[in-house]
């Protein structure tokens, strides 16, 4: 049996060491005056491999929100368990309130987050952890990086867990807080999101303060959000972004961020950072998946305060709002930069294309600040309805909004803000007294036509391009 010699500074450190999980190693524990203690520690069933006794502090970066910005604080932990397995069939049960560290390359089949108080996982700079992360409803996990945010977490669904996302649960997902590191999440299974719910599972409660997160959902599921709905009502979960960089791709019929097939969008709030989302075929970039059943789904809720948001609808899906045959959502923009691009015959912000006889509603849009660009495609309005859908209720009281209908809608005097052809289904538009409107067939044409107060709204309804901005 291999024997290692460690020096312990005090009895407290020794007791922490004695309780650690060590596999097949006998340690001789030594005090500073060389008084020897010898102990052999048994293997724990959790798969934890080594506990530190304060001899090698590990630094990590904790991030928080002070009401205006992200604050980063470097801290250290001296009592933790190092994960260093190389076993794809091994499962590890994390313990509530405990710390776990990955210092080098580590391969594990499944890491299970605890119920109640969250476990804490640090991925050190230069280290790489590859594993499926299970976070069931009522369970929680915090993920930290170090100063360079260069540690990697490669999360992927495990072949022995057919209903599991890369990070999340086969049912409804629990709570995940990301402070940093580089996370790449990809599901290998259909019907499962990359981060969120599995087949017939809702999205979780996810908070991102920093780092880089990339997510690729499986067929019929969101990148970040829910899996496919089968037997019960699901939702896209709650996503709060304070900082970092997020790229989310939905699988076929799943939103980039929000709902899988037949699932509403979630509740997304952005205070900063960069968020990019691409919907799968017939799904929204941010919002709902494609509607297949007779249920009514909508694009959920999106609030942008600061930061940069870019959303691309899949074929027939809105950039922000509804997938094919899905209603728009409720969008509030207080600041930042928001760009939304509709798929074929879909609105930039509003509904996807309406294929059925269901009367689709473009939802609601409130703009109080920031820069907004909404680009419809084909028969889709810039803001409002895709083909065969109603417009939205739009309120613009600040910022700058550019809306451009698709090329086919433009041939029929389609609405920059409204419906596909500016008819009685165009919805409603309310502008603040301080807002002015330029409108026309294209940006060059619009620059020539400043519309006075009483004609501002009709100009947006009956021209394919408009720019609404604060009067200077």
CSV table of C-alpha atoms in Angstrom, one decimal:
chain,number,residue,atom,x,y,z
A,1,UNK,CA,0.0,0.0,0.0
A,2,UNK,CA,1.3,3.5,-0.9
A,3,UNK,CA,2.1,5.8,2.0
A,4,UNK,CA,2.2,9.6,1.8
A,5,UNK,CA,3.5,12.0,4.5
A,6,UNK,CA,1.5,15.2,5.1
A,7,UNK,CA,2.2,17.8,7.8
A,8,UNK,CA,-0.8,19.0,9.7
A,9,UNK,CA,-0.7,22.3,11.6
A,10,UNK,CA,-3.2,21.6,14.3
A,11,UNK,CA,-5.7,19.0,15.6
A,12,UNK,CA,-8.6,20.6,13.7
A,13,UNK,CA,-6.8,20.0,10.4
A,14,UNK,CA,-6.1,16.5,11.5
A,15,UNK,CA,-9.7,15.8,12.3
A,16,UNK,CA,-10.7,17.2,8.9
A,17,UNK,CA,-8.2,15.0,7.3
A,18,UNK,CA,-9.3,11.9,9.2
A,19,UNK,CA,-12.9,12.4,7.9
A,20,UNK,CA,-11.8,12.7,4.3
A,21,UNK,CA,-12.6,10.2,1.5
A,22,UNK,CA,-9.4,8.6,0.3
A,23,UNK,CA,-9.2,5.6,-2.0
A,24,UNK,CA,-6.6,2.9,-1.3
A,25,UNK,CA,-4.0,5.2,0.2
A,26,UNK,CA,-2.5,5.2,3.8
A,27,UNK,CA,-1.4,8.5,5.1
A,28,UNK,CA,1.0,9.4,7.9
A,29,UNK,CA,-0.2,12.7,9.4
A,30,UNK,CA,2.5,14.8,11.0
A,31,UNK,CA,2.4,17.8,13.3
A,32,UNK,CA,4.9,20.6,13.1
A,33,UNK,CA,7.0,19.0,15.9
A,34,UNK,CA,6.9,15.7,14.1
A,35,UNK,CA,4.5,13.9,16.5
A,36,UNK,CA,3.3,11.1,14.2
A,37,UNK,CA,-0.3,9.9,13.8
A,38,UNK,CA,-1.1,7.2,11.3
A,39,UNK,CA,-4.6,6.5,9.9
A,40,UNK,CA,-6.1,4.6,7.0
A,41,UNK,CA,-9.3,6.2,5.8
A,42,UNK,CA,-12.0,4.0,4.1
A,43,UNK,CA,-13.4,4.7,0.7
A,44,UNK,CA,-16.8,6.4,0.6
A,45,UNK,CA,-19.5,5.3,-1.7
A,46,UNK,CA,-20.0,8.7,-3.1
A,47,UNK,CA,-16.9,8.4,-5.3
A,48,UNK,CA,-15.1,11.4,-3.7
A,49,UNK,CA,-11.4,10.9,-4.1
A,50,UNK,CA,-9.4,13.1,-1.8
A,51,UNK,CA,-10.0,15.8,0.8
A,52,UNK,CA,-7.7,18.7,1.5
A,53,UNK,CA,-6.9,19.6,5.1
A,54,UNK,CA,-6.0,23.2,4.6
A,55,UNK,CA,-2.5,22.6,3.2
A,56,UNK,CA,-3.3,23.7,-0.3
A,57,UNK,CA,-5.9,26.5,-0.4
A,58,UNK,CA,-7.8,26.8,-3.7
A,59,UNK,CA,-8.8,30.2,-4.9
A,60,UNK,CA,-12.1,30.9,-6.8
A,61,UNK,CA,-14.0,33.9,-8.0
A,62,UNK,CA,-17.4,34.6,-6.5
A,63,UNK,CA,-19.6,37.0,-8.4
A,64,UNK,CA,-22.6,39.0,-7.2
A,65,UNK,CA,-24.9,41.8,-8.3
A,66,UNK,CA,-24.8,45.1,-6.3
A,67,UNK,CA,-27.8,46.6,-8.0
A,68,UNK,CA,-25.9,48.2,-10.9
A,69,UNK,CA,-23.0,45.9,-11.9
A,70,UNK,CA,-21.4,42.5,-11.3
A,71,UNK,CA,-18.9,42.5,-8.4
A,72,UNK,CA,-16.1,39.9,-8.5
A,73,UNK,CA,-14.5,38.8,-5.3
A,74,UNK,CA,-11.6,36.3,-5.1
A,75,UNK,CA,-11.9,33.9,-2.2
A,76,UNK,CA,-10.3,30.7,-1.2
A,77,UNK,CA,-11.4,27.4,0.3
A,78,UNK,CA,-9.2,25.1,2.4
A,79,UNK,CA,-11.6,22.2,3.1
A,80,UNK,CA,-12.7,20.5,-0.1
A,81,UNK,CA,-12.8,17.2,-2.0
A,82,UNK,CA,-10.8,16.9,-5.2
A,83,UNK,CA,-12.6,15.1,-8.1
A,84,UNK,CA,-10.0,13.3,-10.2
A,85,UNK,CA,-11.6,10.1,-11.5
A,86,UNK,CA,-11.2,8.8,-15.0
A,87,UNK,CA,-14.3,6.5,-15.1
A,88,UNK,CA,-17.2,7.2,-17.4
A,89,UNK,CA,-19.4,4.8,-15.5
A,90,UNK,CA,-18.8,6.3,-12.1
A,91,UNK,CA,-21.5,8.4,-10.4
A,92,UNK,CA,-20.7,10.9,-7.7
A,93,UNK,CA,-23.3,12.1,-5.2
A,94,UNK,CA,-22.3,15.6,-4.0
A,95,UNK,CA,-23.1,16.6,-0.4
A,96,UNK,CA,-25.1,19.7,0.6
A,97,UNK,CA,-22.9,22.7,1.5
A,98,UNK,CA,-19.6,20.9,0.6
A,99,UNK,CA,-16.9,22.1,-1.7
A,100,UNK,CA,-15.5,20.1,-4.7
A,101,UNK,CA,-12.5,21.0,-6.8
A,102,UNK,CA,-11.3,19.9,-10.3
A,103,UNK,CA,-7.6,20.6,-10.7
A,104,UNK,CA,-6.8,18.6,-13.9
A,105,UNK,CA,-8.6,16.5,-16.4
A,106,UNK,CA,-11.5,14.5,-14.9
A,107,UNK,CA,-14.0,12.1,-16.5
A,108,UNK,CA,-17.1,11.1,-14.6
A,109,UNK,CA,-20.3,9.5,-15.8
A,110,UNK,CA,-22.8,11.5,-13.7
A,111,UNK,CA,-22.4,14.1,-10.9
A,112,UNK,CA,-25.5,14.4,-8.8
A,113,UNK,CA,-26.3,17.7,-7.1
A,114,UNK,CA,-27.7,17.5,-3.5
A,115,UNK,CA,-31.1,18.4,-2.1
A,116,UNK,CA,-31.4,21.6,0.0
A,117,UNK,CA,-28.3,23.8,0.4
A,118,UNK,CA,-26.2,23.8,-2.8
A,119,UNK,CA,-23.0,22.0,-3.3
A,120,UNK,CA,-20.1,24.1,-4.7
A,121,UNK,CA,-17.9,23.1,-7.6
A,122,UNK,CA,-14.7,24.8,-8.6
A,123,UNK,CA,-13.2,24.1,-12.0
A,124,UNK,CA,-9.6,25.4,-11.8
A,125,UNK,CA,-7.9,27.3,-14.7
A,126,UNK,CA,-6.4,24.8,-17.1
A,127,UNK,CA,-8.6,21.9,-15.7
A,128,UNK,CA,-11.3,20.0,-17.7
A,129,UNK,CA,-14.2,18.2,-16.2
A,130,UNK,CA,-16.3,16.0,-18.5
A,131,UNK,CA,-19.6,14.7,-17.0
A,132,UNK,CA,-23.4,14.7,-17.0
A,133,UNK,CA,-24.7,17.0,-14.2
A,134,UNK,CA,-27.9,15.9,-12.6
A,135,UNK,CA,-29.9,18.7,-10.8
A,136,UNK,CA,-33.4,17.6,-9.9
A,137,UNK,CA,-36.2,19.9,-8.7
A,138,UNK,CA,-35.3,20.9,-5.1
A,139,UNK,CA,-31.6,20.2,-5.7
A,140,UNK,CA,-29.0,22.9,-6.4
A,141,UNK,CA,-25.4,23.5,-7.5
A,142,UNK,CA,-23.0,26.5,-7.7
A,143,UNK,CA,-20.2,26.5,-10.3
A,144,UNK,CA,-17.1,28.7,-9.9
A,145,UNK,CA,-14.1,29.4,-12.0
A,146,UNK,CA,-10.8,31.1,-11.1
A,147,UNK,CA,-9.2,34.4,-12.1
A,148,UNK,CA,-8.8,33.6,-15.8
A,149,UNK,CA,-12.1,31.7,-16.2
A,150,UNK,CA,-10.1,29.2,-18.2
A,151,UNK,CA,-11.4,26.0,-16.6
A,152,UNK,CA,-13.7,23.8,-18.8
A,153,UNK,CA,-16.8,21.9,-18.0
A,154,UNK,CA,-17.8,19.6,-20.8
A,155,UNK,CA,-21.3,18.6,-20.0
A,156,UNK,CA,-23.1,15.9,-22.0
A,157,UNK,CA,-26.0,13.7,-21.5
A,158,UNK,CA,-25.0,10.2,-20.6
A,159,UNK,CA,-25.9,7.2,-22.8
A,160,UNK,CA,-27.1,5.3,-19.8
A,161,UNK,CA,-29.5,8.2,-18.9
A,162,UNK,CA,-31.7,8.5,-21.9
A,163,UNK,CA,-34.1,11.1,-20.4
A,164,UNK,CA,-31.4,13.4,-19.0
A,165,UNK,CA,-30.1,16.7,-20.4
A,166,UNK,CA,-26.4,17.5,-20.2
A,167,UNK,CA,-27.1,19.7,-17.1
A,168,UNK,CA,-30.5,19.3,-15.5
A,169,UNK,CA,-33.1,16.6,-14.8
A,170,UNK,CA,-35.1,14.0,-16.5
A,171,UNK,CA,-38.1,15.8,-14.8
A,172,UNK,CA,-38.2,19.4,-13.8
A,173,UNK,CA,-34.7,21.0,-13.2
A,174,UNK,CA,-33.6,22.5,-9.9
A,175,UNK,CA,-31.4,25.5,-9.3
A,176,UNK,CA,-28.0,26.3,-10.9
A,177,UNK,CA,-25.9,29.3,-10.3
A,178,UNK,CA,-22.9,29.9,-12.6
A,179,UNK,CA,-20.2,32.3,-11.4
A,180,UNK,CA,-17.6,31.5,-14.0
A,181,UNK,CA,-15.5,29.0,-16.1
A,182,UNK,CA,-16.2,27.7,-19.7
A,183,UNK,CA,-19.2,25.5,-20.0
A,184,UNK,CA,-20.1,23.5,-23.1
A,185,UNK,CA,-23.4,21.6,-22.8
A,186,UNK,CA,-24.7,19.3,-25.5
A,187,UNK,CA,-27.3,16.6,-25.2
A,188,UNK,CA,-26.9,13.3,-27.1
A,189,UNK,CA,-30.6,12.4,-26.7
A,190,UNK,CA,-33.8,13.6,-28.4
A,191,UNK,CA,-36.4,15.4,-26.4
A,192,UNK,CA,-33.8,16.7,-23.8
A,193,UNK,CA,-32.6,20.3,-23.4
A,194,UNK,CA,-28.9,20.9,-23.0
A,195,UNK,CA,-29.4,22.8,-19.8
A,196,UNK,CA,-32.8,22.4,-18.2
A,197,UNK,CA,-35.5,19.8,-18.4
A,198,UNK,CA,-35.5,16.4,-19.9
A,199,UNK,CA,-38.3,14.7,-21.9
A,200,UNK,CA,-41.5,16.1,-20.3
A,201,UNK,CA,-39.4,18.3,-17.9
A,202,UNK,CA,-39.6,22.0,-17.4
A,203,UNK,CA,-36.6,24.3,-17.4
A,204,UNK,CA,-34.9,25.2,-14.1
A,205,UNK,CA,-33.9,28.3,-12.1
A,206,UNK,CA,-30.6,29.3,-13.7
A,207,UNK,CA,-28.6,32.4,-12.7
A,208,UNK,CA,-25.4,33.4,-14.6
A,209,UNK,CA,-23.0,36.0,-13.3
A,210,UNK,CA,-20.0,35.3,-15.6
A,211,UNK,CA,-18.0,32.9,-17.6
A,212,UNK,CA,-18.9,31.4,-21.0
A,213,UNK,CA,-21.9,29.1,-21.5
A,214,UNK,CA,-22.7,27.3,-24.8
A,215,UNK,CA,-25.7,25.0,-25.1
A,216,UNK,CA,-27.0,22.7,-27.8
A,217,UNK,CA,-30.4,21.1,-27.2
A,218,UNK,CA,-31.6,17.9,-28.6
A,219,UNK,CA,-34.4,17.4,-31.2
A,220,UNK,CA,-37.7,18.9,-29.9
A,221,UNK,CA,-36.0,20.6,-26.9
A,222,UNK,CA,-34.5,24.0,-26.1
A,223,UNK,CA,-30.9,24.8,-25.7
A,224,UNK,CA,-31.5,26.3,-22.3
A,225,UNK,CA,-35.0,25.6,-21.0
A,226,UNK,CA,-37.5,22.7,-21.3
A,227,UNK,CA,-37.6,19.4,-23.0
A,228,UNK,CA,-40.5,18.3,-25.2
A,229,UNK,CA,-43.9,18.3,-23.6
A,230,UNK,CA,-45.6,14.8,-23.5
A,231,UNK,CA,-48.2,14.4,-20.8
A,232,UNK,CA,-48.3,17.7,-18.7
A,233,UNK,CA,-48.0,21.4,-18.9
A,234,UNK,CA,-44.3,22.5,-19.0
A,235,UNK,CA,-42.6,25.9,-19.0
A,236,UNK,CA,-39.2,27.2,-20.2
A,237,UNK,CA,-37.9,27.9,-16.7
A,238,UNK,CA,-36.3,31.0,-15.2
A,239,UNK,CA,-33.1,32.4,-16.6
A,240,UNK,CA,-31.4,35.5,-15.0
A,241,UNK,CA,-28.2,36.8,-16.7
A,242,UNK,CA,-26.0,39.4,-14.9
A,243,UNK,CA,-22.9,38.9,-17.0
A,244,UNK,CA,-20.9,36.5,-19.1
A,245,UNK,CA,-21.4,35.2,-22.6
A,246,UNK,CA,-24.2,32.8,-23.5
A,247,UNK,CA,-24.8,31.0,-26.8
A,248,UNK,CA,-27.8,28.8,-27.0
A,249,UNK,CA,-29.1,26.6,-29.9
A,250,UNK,CA,-32.4,24.8,-29.8
A,251,UNK,CA,-32.8,21.4,-31.4
A,252,UNK,CA,-35.3,20.9,-34.1
A,253,UNK,CA,-38.7,22.4,-32.9
A,254,UNK,CA,-37.0,23.8,-29.7
A,255,UNK,CA,-36.2,27.4,-28.8
A,256,UNK,CA,-32.7,28.6,-28.3
A,257,UNK,CA,-33.8,29.8,-24.9
A,258,UNK,CA,-37.2,28.9,-23.6
A,259,UNK,CA,-39.6,26.1,-24.6
A,260,UNK,CA,-39.2,22.8,-26.3
A,261,UNK,CA,-41.8,21.5,-28.7
A,262,UNK,CA,-45.3,22.5,-27.5
A,263,UNK,CA,-43.9,24.4,-24.5
A,264,UNK,CA,-44.3,28.1,-23.6
A,265,UNK,CA,-41.2,30.3,-23.3
A,266,UNK,CA,-39.7,30.9,-19.9
A,267,UNK,CA,-39.0,34.0,-17.8
A,268,UNK,CA,-35.7,35.5,-19.0
A,269,UNK,CA,-34.3,38.6,-17.3
A,270,UNK,CA,-31.0,40.2,-18.6
A,271,UNK,CA,-29.0,42.7,-16.5
A,272,UNK,CA,-25.8,42.5,-18.5
A,273,UNK,CA,-23.5,40.3,-20.5
A,274,UNK,CA,-24.0,39.0,-24.1
A,275,UNK,CA,-26.8,36.6,-24.9
A,276,UNK,CA,-27.2,35.0,-28.4
A,277,UNK,CA,-29.9,32.5,-29.2
A,278,UNK,CA,-30.9,30.5,-32.2
A,279,UNK,CA,-34.2,28.6,-32.5
A,280,UNK,CA,-34.4,25.2,-34.1
A,281,UNK,CA,-36.7,24.7,-37.1
A,282,UNK,CA,-40.0,26.4,-36.5
A,283,UNK,CA,-39.0,27.6,-33.0
A,284,UNK,CA,-38.2,31.1,-31.6
A,285,UNK,CA,-34.7,32.2,-30.8
A,286,UNK,CA,-35.9,33.3,-27.3
A,287,UNK,CA,-39.5,32.2,-26.6
A,288,UNK,CA,-41.5,29.1,-27.4
A,289,UNK,CA,-40.9,26.0,-29.4
A,290,UNK,CA,-43.1,24.9,-32.3
A,291,UNK,CA,-46.8,24.3,-31.6
A,292,UNK,CA,-47.9,20.8,-32.7
A,293,UNK,CA,-50.9,20.1,-30.4
A,294,UNK,CA,-54.2,22.0,-29.9
A,295,UNK,CA,-52.8,23.6,-26.7
A,296,UNK,CA,-52.1,27.3,-26.8
A,297,UNK,CA,-48.5,28.3,-26.2
A,298,UNK,CA,-46.8,31.7,-26.0
A,299,UNK,CA,-43.4,33.3,-26.1
A,300,UNK,CA,-43.1,33.8,-22.3
A,301,UNK,CA,-41.4,36.8,-20.7
A,302,UNK,CA,-38.3,38.7,-21.6
A,303,UNK,CA,-36.9,41.7,-19.8
A,304,UNK,CA,-33.6,43.4,-21.0
A,305,UNK,CA,-32.1,46.1,-18.7
A,306,UNK,CA,-28.5,46.2,-20.0
A,307,UNK,CA,-26.3,44.0,-22.1
A,308,UNK,CA,-26.4,42.7,-25.7
A,309,UNK,CA,-29.1,40.3,-26.9
A,310,UNK,CA,-29.2,38.7,-30.4
A,311,UNK,CA,-32.0,36.3,-31.2
A,312,UNK,CA,-32.6,34.3,-34.4
A,313,UNK,CA,-35.8,32.4,-35.1
A,314,UNK,CA,-35.6,29.1,-36.8
A,315,UNK,CA,-37.6,28.5,-40.0
A,316,UNK,CA,-41.1,30.0,-39.3
A,317,UNK,CA,-40.2,31.0,-35.8
A,318,UNK,CA,-40.0,34.6,-34.4
A,319,UNK,CA,-36.6,36.0,-33.3
A,320,UNK,CA,-38.2,36.8,-29.9
A,321,UNK,CA,-41.7,35.4,-29.1
A,322,UNK,CA,-43.6,32.6,-30.6
A,323,UNK,CA,-42.5,29.6,-32.6
A,324,UNK,CA,-44.7,28.4,-35.5
A,325,UNK,CA,-48.3,28.6,-34.5
A,326,UNK,CA,-47.3,30.2,-31.2
A,327,UNK,CA,-48.4,33.5,-29.8
A,328,UNK,CA,-45.9,36.3,-29.1
A,329,UNK,CA,-44.7,36.9,-25.5
A,330,UNK,CA,-44.4,39.9,-23.3
A,331,UNK,CA,-41.1,41.8,-23.9
A,332,UNK,CA,-39.9,44.7,-21.9
A,333,UNK,CA,-36.7,46.6,-22.9
A,334,UNK,CA,-35.3,49.2,-20.5
A,335,UNK,CA,-31.8,49.4,-22.0
A,336,UNK,CA,-29.1,47.6,-23.8
A,337,UNK,CA,-29.0,46.4,-27.4
A,338,UNK,CA,-31.6,44.0,-28.7
A,339,UNK,CA,-31.5,42.5,-32.2
A,340,UNK,CA,-34.2,40.0,-33.3
A,341,UNK,CA,-34.4,38.2,-36.6
A,342,UNK,CA,-37.5,36.2,-37.7
A,343,UNK,CA,-37.4,33.0,-39.6
A,344,UNK,CA,-39.3,32.4,-42.8
A,345,UNK,CA,-42.6,34.4,-42.8
A,346,UNK,CA,-42.1,35.2,-39.1
A,347,UNK,CA,-41.8,38.5,-37.2
A,348,UNK,CA,-38.6,39.8,-35.6
A,349,UNK,CA,-40.4,40.3,-32.3
A,350,UNK,CA,-43.9,38.8,-32.1
A,351,UNK,CA,-45.3,35.6,-33.6
A,352,UNK,CA,-44.0,32.9,-35.8
A,353,UNK,CA,-45.9,32.0,-39.0
A,354,UNK,CA,-49.5,30.8,-38.5
A,355,UNK,CA,-50.1,27.5,-40.3
A,356,UNK,CA,-53.4,26.6,-38.7
A,357,UNK,CA,-56.7,28.5,-38.5
A,358,UNK,CA,-55.9,29.5,-34.9
A,359,UNK,CA,-55.8,33.3,-34.4
A,360,UNK,CA,-52.3,34.2,-33.3
A,361,UNK,CA,-51.6,37.3,-31.2
A,362,UNK,CA,-48.3,39.2,-31.5
A,363,UNK,CA,-48.0,39.7,-27.7
A,364,UNK,CA,-46.8,42.9,-26.0
A,365,UNK,CA,-43.7,45.0,-26.4
A,366,UNK,CA,-42.7,47.8,-24.0
A,367,UNK,CA,-39.6,49.9,-24.9
A,368,UNK,CA,-38.4,52.5,-22.4
A,369,UNK,CA,-34.7,52.7,-23.5
A,370,UNK,CA,-31.9,51.0,-25.4
A,371,UNK,CA,-31.5,50.2,-29.1
A,372,UNK,CA,-33.9,47.7,-30.6
A,373,UNK,CA,-33.7,46.2,-34.1
A,374,UNK,CA,-36.5,43.8,-35.2
A,375,UNK,CA,-36.3,42.2,-38.7
A,376,UNK,CA,-39.2,40.2,-40.1
A,377,UNK,CA,-38.8,37.8,-43.0
A,378,UNK,CA,-41.1,37.0,-45.9
A,379,UNK,CA,-44.6,37.9,-44.8
A,380,UNK,CA,-43.6,38.7,-41.3
A,381,UNK,CA,-43.8,42.2,-39.7
A,382,UNK,CA,-40.8,43.7,-38.1
A,383,UNK,CA,-42.7,43.8,-34.8
A,384,UNK,CA,-46.1,42.0,-34.5
A,385,UNK,CA,-47.5,39.2,-36.6
A,386,UNK,CA,-45.9,36.6,-38.8
A,387,UNK,CA,-47.9,35.4,-41.8
A,388,UNK,CA,-51.6,34.9,-40.9
A,389,UNK,CA,-51.2,36.4,-37.4
A,390,UNK,CA,-52.3,39.5,-35.6
A,391,UNK,CA,-50.0,42.3,-34.6
A,392,UNK,CA,-48.8,43.1,-31.1
A,393,UNK,CA,-49.7,45.7,-28.5
A,394,UNK,CA,-46.6,48.0,-28.8
A,395,UNK,CA,-45.6,50.8,-26.4
A,396,UNK,CA,-42.5,52.9,-27.2
A,397,UNK,CA,-41.6,55.6,-24.7
A,398,UNK,CA,-37.9,55.9,-25.1
A,399,UNK,CA,-34.8,54.5,-26.8
A,400,UNK,CA,-34.5,53.8,-30.5
A,401,UNK,CA,-36.6,51.2,-32.3
A,402,UNK,CA,-36.0,50.1,-35.9
A,403,UNK,CA,-38.5,47.7,-37.4
A,404,UNK,CA,-38.4,46.2,-40.9
A,405,UNK,CA,-41.0,43.9,-42.4
A,406,UNK,CA,-40.1,41.0,-44.7
A,407,UNK,CA,-39.7,41.5,-48.4
A,408,UNK,CA,-43.1,39.9,-49.3
A,409,UNK,CA,-45.0,42.0,-46.7
A,410,UNK,CA,-43.3,45.1,-48.1
A,411,UNK,CA,-44.7,44.4,-51.6
A,412,UNK,CA,-48.2,44.7,-50.0
A,413,UNK,CA,-47.5,47.7,-47.9
A,414,UNK,CA,-46.8,45.4,-45.0
A,415,UNK,CA,-46.3,46.7,-41.5
A,416,UNK,CA,-43.0,47.6,-40.0
A,417,UNK,CA,-45.0,47.4,-36.8
A,418,UNK,CA,-48.3,45.5,-37.1
A,419,UNK,CA,-49.4,42.6,-39.2
A,420,UNK,CA,-48.3,41.2,-42.6
A,421,UNK,CA,-50.4,43.6,-44.7
A,422,UNK,CA,-51.3,46.5,-42.4
A,423,UNK,CA,-55.0,45.4,-42.3
A,424,UNK,CA,-57.4,45.4,-39.3
A,425,UNK,CA,-55.3,42.8,-37.5
A,426,UNK,CA,-52.4,45.1,-37.0
A,427,UNK,CA,-52.7,45.3,-33.2
A,428,UNK,CA,-52.0,48.7,-31.5
A,429,UNK,CA,-49.2,51.2,-31.2
A,430,UNK,CA,-48.7,53.9,-28.6
A,431,UNK,CA,-45.8,56.4,-28.8
A,432,UNK,CA,-44.5,58.8,-26.2
A,433,UNK,CA,-44.8,62.5,-26.9
A,434,UNK,CA,-41.1,62.7,-27.2
A,435,UNK,CA,-40.8,60.1,-29.9
A,436,UNK,CA,-40.4,60.8,-33.6
A,437,UNK,CA,-40.9,58.5,-36.6
A,438,UNK,CA,-39.1,58.1,-39.9
A,439,UNK,CA,-40.7,55.6,-42.2
A,440,UNK,CA,-40.5,54.3,-45.8
A,441,UNK,CA,-39.7,51.4,-48.0
A,442,UNK,CA,-36.2,51.1,-46.8
A,443,UNK,CA,-33.7,53.0,-44.6
A,444,UNK,CA,-32.7,55.5,-47.3
A,445,UNK,CA,-36.3,56.2,-48.2
A,446,UNK,CA,-37.2,56.6,-44.5
A,447,UNK,CA,-34.5,59.2,-43.9
A,448,UNK,CA,-36.4,61.5,-46.3
A,449,UNK,CA,-39.8,61.2,-44.4
A,450,UNK,CA,-40.2,62.5,-40.9
A,451,UNK,CA,-43.8,62.1,-39.9
A,452,UNK,CA,-45.6,64.7,-37.7
A,453,UNK,CA,-47.4,63.8,-34.6
A,454,UNK,CA,-50.8,62.9,-36.0
A,455,UNK,CA,-49.4,60.5,-38.7
A,456,UNK,CA,-46.7,58.8,-36.8
A,457,UNK,CA,-48.6,55.6,-36.0
A,458,UNK,CA,-50.1,55.1,-39.5
A,459,UNK,CA,-46.6,55.5,-41.0
A,460,UNK,CA,-45.5,52.5,-39.0
A,461,UNK,CA,-48.6,50.5,-39.9
A,462,UNK,CA,-48.4,51.0,-43.7
A,463,UNK,CA,-44.7,51.1,-44.5
A,464,UNK,CA,-42.4,48.2,-44.3
A,465,UNK,CA,-39.6,50.2,-42.6
A,466,UNK,CA,-39.7,52.6,-39.6
A,467,UNK,CA,-37.3,54.1,-37.2
A,468,UNK,CA,-38.8,55.4,-33.9
A,469,UNK,CA,-36.5,57.5,-31.7
A,470,UNK,CA,-36.3,60.2,-29.1
A,471,UNK,CA,-36.7,63.7,-30.5
A,472,UNK,CA,-33.3,65.5,-30.1
